[in-house]
mmCIF file of C-alpha atoms in Angstrom:
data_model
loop_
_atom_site.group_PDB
_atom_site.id
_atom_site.type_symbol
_atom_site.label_atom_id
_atom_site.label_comp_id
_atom_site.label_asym_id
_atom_site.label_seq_id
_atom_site.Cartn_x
_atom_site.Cartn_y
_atom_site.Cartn_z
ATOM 1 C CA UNK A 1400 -95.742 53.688 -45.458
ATOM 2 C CA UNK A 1401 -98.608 56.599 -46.328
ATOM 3 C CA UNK A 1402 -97.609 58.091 -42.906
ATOM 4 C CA UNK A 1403 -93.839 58.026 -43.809
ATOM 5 C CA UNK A 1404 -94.426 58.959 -47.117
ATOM 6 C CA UNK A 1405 -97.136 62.171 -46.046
ATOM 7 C CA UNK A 1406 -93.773 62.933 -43.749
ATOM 8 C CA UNK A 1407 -91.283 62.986 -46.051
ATOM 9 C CA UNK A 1408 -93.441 65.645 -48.414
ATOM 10 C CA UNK A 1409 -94.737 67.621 -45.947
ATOM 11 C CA UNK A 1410 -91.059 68.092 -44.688
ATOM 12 C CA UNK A 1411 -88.952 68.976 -47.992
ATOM 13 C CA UNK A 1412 -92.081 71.701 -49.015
ATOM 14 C CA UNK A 1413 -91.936 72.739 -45.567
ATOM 15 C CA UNK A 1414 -88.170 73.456 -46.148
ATOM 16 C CA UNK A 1415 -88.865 74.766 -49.503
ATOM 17 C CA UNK A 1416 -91.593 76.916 -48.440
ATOM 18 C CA UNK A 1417 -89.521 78.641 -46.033
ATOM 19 C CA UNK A 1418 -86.333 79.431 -47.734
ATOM 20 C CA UNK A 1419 -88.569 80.573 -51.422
ATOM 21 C CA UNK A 1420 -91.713 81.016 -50.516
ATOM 22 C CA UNK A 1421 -94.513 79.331 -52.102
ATOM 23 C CA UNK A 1422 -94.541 80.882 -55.250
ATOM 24 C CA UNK A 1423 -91.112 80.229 -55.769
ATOM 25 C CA UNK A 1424 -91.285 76.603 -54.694
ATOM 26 C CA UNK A 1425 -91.124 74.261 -57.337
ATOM 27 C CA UNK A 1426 -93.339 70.592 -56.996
ATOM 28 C CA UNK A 1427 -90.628 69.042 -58.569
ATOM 29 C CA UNK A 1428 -87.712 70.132 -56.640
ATOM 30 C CA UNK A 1429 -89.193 68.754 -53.125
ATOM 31 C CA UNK A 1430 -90.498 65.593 -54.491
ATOM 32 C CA UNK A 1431 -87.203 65.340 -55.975
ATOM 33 C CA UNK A 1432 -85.722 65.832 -52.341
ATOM 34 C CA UNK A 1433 -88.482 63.538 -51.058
ATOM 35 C CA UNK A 1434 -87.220 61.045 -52.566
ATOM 36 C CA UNK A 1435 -90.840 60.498 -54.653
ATOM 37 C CA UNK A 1436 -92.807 61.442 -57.706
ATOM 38 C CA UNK A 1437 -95.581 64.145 -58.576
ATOM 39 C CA UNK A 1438 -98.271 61.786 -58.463
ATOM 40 C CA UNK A 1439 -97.282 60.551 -54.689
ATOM 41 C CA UNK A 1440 -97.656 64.631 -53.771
ATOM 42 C CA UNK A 1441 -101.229 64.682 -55.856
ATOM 43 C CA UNK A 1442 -102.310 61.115 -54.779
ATOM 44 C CA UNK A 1443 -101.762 62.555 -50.907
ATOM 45 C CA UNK A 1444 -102.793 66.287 -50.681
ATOM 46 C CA UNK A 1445 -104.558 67.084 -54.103
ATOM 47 C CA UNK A 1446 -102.409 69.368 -55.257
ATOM 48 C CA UNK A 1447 -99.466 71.977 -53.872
ATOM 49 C CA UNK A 1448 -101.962 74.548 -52.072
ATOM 50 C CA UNK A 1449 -103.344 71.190 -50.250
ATOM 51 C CA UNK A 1450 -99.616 70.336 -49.664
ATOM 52 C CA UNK A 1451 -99.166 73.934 -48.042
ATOM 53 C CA UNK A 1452 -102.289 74.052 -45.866
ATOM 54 C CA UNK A 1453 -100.704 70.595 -44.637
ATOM 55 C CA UNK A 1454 -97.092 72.286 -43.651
ATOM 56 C CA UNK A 1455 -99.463 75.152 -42.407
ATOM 57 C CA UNK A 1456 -101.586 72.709 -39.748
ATOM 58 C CA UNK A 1457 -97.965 71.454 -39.053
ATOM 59 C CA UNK A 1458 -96.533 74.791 -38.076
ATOM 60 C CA UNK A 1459 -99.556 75.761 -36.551
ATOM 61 C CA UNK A 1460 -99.713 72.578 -34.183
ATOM 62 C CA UNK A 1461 -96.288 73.306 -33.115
ATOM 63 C CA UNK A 1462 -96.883 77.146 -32.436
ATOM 64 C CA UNK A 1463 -99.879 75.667 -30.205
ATOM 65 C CA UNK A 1464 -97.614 73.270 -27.818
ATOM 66 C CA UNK A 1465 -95.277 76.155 -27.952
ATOM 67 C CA UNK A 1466 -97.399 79.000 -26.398
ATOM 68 C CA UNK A 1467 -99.811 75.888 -23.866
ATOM 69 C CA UNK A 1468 -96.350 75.249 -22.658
ATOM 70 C CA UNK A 1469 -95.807 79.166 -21.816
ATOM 71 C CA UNK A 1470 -98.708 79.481 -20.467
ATOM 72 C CA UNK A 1471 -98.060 76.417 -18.001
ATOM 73 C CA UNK A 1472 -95.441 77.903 -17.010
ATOM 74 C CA UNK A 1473 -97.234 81.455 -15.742
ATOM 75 C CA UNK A 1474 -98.088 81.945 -12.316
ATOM 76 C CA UNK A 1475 -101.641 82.769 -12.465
ATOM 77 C CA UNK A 1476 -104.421 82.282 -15.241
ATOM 78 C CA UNK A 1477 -104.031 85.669 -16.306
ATOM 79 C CA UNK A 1478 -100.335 85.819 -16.723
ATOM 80 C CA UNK A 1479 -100.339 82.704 -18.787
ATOM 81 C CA UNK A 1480 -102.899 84.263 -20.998
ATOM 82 C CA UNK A 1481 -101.234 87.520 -21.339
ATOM 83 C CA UNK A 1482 -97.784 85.555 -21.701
ATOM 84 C CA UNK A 1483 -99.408 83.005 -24.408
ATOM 85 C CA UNK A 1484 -100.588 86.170 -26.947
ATOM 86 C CA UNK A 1485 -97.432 88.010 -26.516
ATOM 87 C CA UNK A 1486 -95.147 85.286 -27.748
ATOM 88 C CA UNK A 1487 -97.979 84.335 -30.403
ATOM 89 C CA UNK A 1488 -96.845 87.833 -31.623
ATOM 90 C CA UNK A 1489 -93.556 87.611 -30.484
ATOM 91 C CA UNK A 1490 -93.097 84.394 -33.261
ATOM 92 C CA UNK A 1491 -93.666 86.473 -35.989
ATOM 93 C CA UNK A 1492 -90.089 87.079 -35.434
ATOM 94 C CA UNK A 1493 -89.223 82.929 -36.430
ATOM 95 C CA UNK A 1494 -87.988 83.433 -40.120
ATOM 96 C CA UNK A 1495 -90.299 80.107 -41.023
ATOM 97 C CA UNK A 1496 -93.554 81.544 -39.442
ATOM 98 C CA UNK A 1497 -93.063 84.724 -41.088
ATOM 99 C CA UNK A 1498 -93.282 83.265 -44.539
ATOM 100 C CA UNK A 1499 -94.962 80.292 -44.312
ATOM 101 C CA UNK A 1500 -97.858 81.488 -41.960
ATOM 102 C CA UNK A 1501 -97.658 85.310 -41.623
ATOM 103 C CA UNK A 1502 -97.133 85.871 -45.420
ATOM 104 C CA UNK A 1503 -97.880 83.237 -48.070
ATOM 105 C CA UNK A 1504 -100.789 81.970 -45.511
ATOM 106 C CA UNK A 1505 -102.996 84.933 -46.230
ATOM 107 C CA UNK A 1506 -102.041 85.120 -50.116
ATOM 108 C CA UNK A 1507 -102.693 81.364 -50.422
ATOM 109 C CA UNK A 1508 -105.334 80.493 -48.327
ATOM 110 C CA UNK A 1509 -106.826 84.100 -47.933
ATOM 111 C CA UNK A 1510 -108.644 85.329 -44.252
ATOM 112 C CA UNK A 1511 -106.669 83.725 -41.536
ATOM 113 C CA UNK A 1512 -110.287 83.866 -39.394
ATOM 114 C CA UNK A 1513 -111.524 81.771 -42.196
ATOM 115 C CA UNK A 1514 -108.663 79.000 -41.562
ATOM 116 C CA UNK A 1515 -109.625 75.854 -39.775
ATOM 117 C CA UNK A 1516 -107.699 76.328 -37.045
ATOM 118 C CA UNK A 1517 -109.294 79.729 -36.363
ATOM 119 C CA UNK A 1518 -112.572 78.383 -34.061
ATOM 120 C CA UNK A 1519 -110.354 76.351 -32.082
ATOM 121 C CA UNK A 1520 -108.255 80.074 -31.485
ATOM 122 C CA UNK A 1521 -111.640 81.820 -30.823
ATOM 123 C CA UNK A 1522 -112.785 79.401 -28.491
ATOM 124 C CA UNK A 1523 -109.743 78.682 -26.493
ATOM 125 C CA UNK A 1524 -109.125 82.747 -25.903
ATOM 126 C CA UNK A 1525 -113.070 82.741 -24.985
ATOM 127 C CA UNK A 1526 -112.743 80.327 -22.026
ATOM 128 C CA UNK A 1527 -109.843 82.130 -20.704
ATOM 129 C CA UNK A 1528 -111.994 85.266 -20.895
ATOM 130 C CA UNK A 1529 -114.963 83.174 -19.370
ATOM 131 C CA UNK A 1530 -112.114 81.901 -16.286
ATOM 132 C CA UNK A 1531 -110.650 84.976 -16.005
ATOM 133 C CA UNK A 1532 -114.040 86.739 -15.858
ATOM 134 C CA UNK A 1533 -115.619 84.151 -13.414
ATOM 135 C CA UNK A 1534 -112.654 84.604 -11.152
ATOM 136 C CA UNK A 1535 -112.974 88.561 -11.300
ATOM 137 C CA UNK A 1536 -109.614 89.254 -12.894
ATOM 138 C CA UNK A 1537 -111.428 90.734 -15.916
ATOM 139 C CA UNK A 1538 -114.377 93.268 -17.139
ATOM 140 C CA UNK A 1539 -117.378 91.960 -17.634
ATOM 141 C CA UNK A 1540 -117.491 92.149 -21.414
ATOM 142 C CA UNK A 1541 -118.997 89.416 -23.835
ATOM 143 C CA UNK A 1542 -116.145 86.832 -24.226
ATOM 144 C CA UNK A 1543 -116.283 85.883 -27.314
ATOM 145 C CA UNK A 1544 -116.500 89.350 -28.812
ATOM 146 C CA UNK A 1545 -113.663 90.334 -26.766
ATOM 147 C CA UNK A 1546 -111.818 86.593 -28.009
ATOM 148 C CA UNK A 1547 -112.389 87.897 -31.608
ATOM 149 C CA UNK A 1548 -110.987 91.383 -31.206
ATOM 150 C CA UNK A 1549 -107.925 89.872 -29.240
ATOM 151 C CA UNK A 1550 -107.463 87.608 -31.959
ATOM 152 C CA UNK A 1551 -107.362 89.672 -35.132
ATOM 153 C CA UNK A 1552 -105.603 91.897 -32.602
ATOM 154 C CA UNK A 1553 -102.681 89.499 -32.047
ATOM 155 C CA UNK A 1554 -103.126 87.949 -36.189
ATOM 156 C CA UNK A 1555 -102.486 92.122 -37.082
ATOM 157 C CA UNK A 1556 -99.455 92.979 -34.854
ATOM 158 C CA UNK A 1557 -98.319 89.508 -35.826
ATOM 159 C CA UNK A 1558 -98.438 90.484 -39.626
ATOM 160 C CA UNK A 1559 -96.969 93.628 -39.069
ATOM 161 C CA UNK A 1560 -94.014 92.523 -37.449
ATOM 162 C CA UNK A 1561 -93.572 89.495 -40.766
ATOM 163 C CA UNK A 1562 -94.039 92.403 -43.001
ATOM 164 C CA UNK A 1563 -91.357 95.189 -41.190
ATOM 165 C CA UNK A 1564 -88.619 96.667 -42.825
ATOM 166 C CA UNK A 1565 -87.838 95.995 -39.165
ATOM 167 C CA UNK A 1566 -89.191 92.993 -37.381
ATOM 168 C CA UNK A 1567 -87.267 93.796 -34.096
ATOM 169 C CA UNK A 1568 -88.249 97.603 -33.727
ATOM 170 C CA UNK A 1569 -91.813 96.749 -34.905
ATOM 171 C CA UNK A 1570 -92.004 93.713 -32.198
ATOM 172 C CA UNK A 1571 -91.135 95.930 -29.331
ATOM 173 C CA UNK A 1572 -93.699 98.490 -30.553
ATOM 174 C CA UNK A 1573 -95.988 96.039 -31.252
ATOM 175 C CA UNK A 1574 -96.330 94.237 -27.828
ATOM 176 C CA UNK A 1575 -95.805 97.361 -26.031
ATOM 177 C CA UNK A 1576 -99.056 98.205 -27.636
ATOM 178 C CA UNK A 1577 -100.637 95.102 -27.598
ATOM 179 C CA UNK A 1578 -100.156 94.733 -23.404
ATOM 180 C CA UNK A 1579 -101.756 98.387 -22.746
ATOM 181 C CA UNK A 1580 -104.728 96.960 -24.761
ATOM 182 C CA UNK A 1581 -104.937 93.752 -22.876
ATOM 183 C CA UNK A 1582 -104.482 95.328 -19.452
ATOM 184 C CA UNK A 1583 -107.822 97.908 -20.255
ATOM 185 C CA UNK A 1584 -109.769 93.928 -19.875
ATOM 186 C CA UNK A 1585 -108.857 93.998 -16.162
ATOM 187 C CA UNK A 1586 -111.191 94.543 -13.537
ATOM 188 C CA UNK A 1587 -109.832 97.841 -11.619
ATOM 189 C CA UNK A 1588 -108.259 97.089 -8.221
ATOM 190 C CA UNK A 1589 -108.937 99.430 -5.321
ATOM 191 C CA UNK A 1590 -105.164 100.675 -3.694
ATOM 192 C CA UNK A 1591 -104.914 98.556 -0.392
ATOM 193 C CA UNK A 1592 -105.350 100.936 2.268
#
């Protein structure tokens, strides 16, 4: 029943989030939808900003099984890690992400690299970075300097795109961009003779 009922809020402000933004979203209307009162919302996340940060984790879980299934699917370690930050920025094109995570995240919950999910992103990118350097694919450069950089890196381009006139045009740009700068991390192969 708490697990049914945590669902049923967490869905109808997710909804609401994403079609009026946070501000805009009224308590009432998606407890109303929920099916449930005010005090079920307070009694379970505190307040709406604990509500959103719960819809946020949710999102942000997703994104994750999203981009380790991309980078399954890549042919070598470094593909799937080039592959995994490109559509990371590449999903500030999703309508939902761009509001919920790329906008009212940072104006609700402030720093993304303060977020809890942000050490978990810094030290995922740093053991690529310490495979990919082990294996000699790239530089040797400190990992998890290089993991931060990458990170507010991707977080930037990703912002950018949710906060384009044009998301599409700024995307293209944006990767385009963001692939030169990962491809100065590789090691530099001599031509085969």
């Amino acid at each position: 029943m708490i697990a049914e009922t945590r669902a049923k809020l967490i869905a109808a402000a997710r909804r609401a989030f994403a079609t009026t933004g946070y501000a805009n979203a009224s308590m009432d209307d998606f407890t109303a939808e929920a099916g449930l009162t005010r005090g079920a919302l307070y009694h379970h996340f505190g307040d709406k900003k604990g509500l959103f940060e719960a819809v946020l984790a949710q999102i942000d879980q997703e994104m994750l099984a999203r981009l380790n299934e991309i980078s399954a699917k890549a042919e070598t370690r470094w593909q799937g890690f080039l592959d995994e930050n490109i559509a990371y920025i590449e999903m500030a094109l999703e309508s939902e992400i761009q509001r919920i995570v790329l906008r009212d995240g940072p104006a609700v919950l402030g720093d993304p690299a303060q977020w809890p999910n942000a050490n978990a992103c810094i030290s995922a990118i740093t053991a690529n970075l310490v495979a990919l350097k082990v294996e000699g694919v790239v530089r040797d450069i400190d990992p998890e300097a290089m993991a931060r950089l990458i990170s507010g890196a991707s977080l930037y381009a990703a912002q950018w795109i949710a906060n384009s006139d044009d998301p599409g045009a700024t995307s293209i740009k944006a990767v385009k961009a963001f692939r030169a700068l990962m491809e100065g991390l590789l090691v530099a192969r001599k031509p085969a003779s």
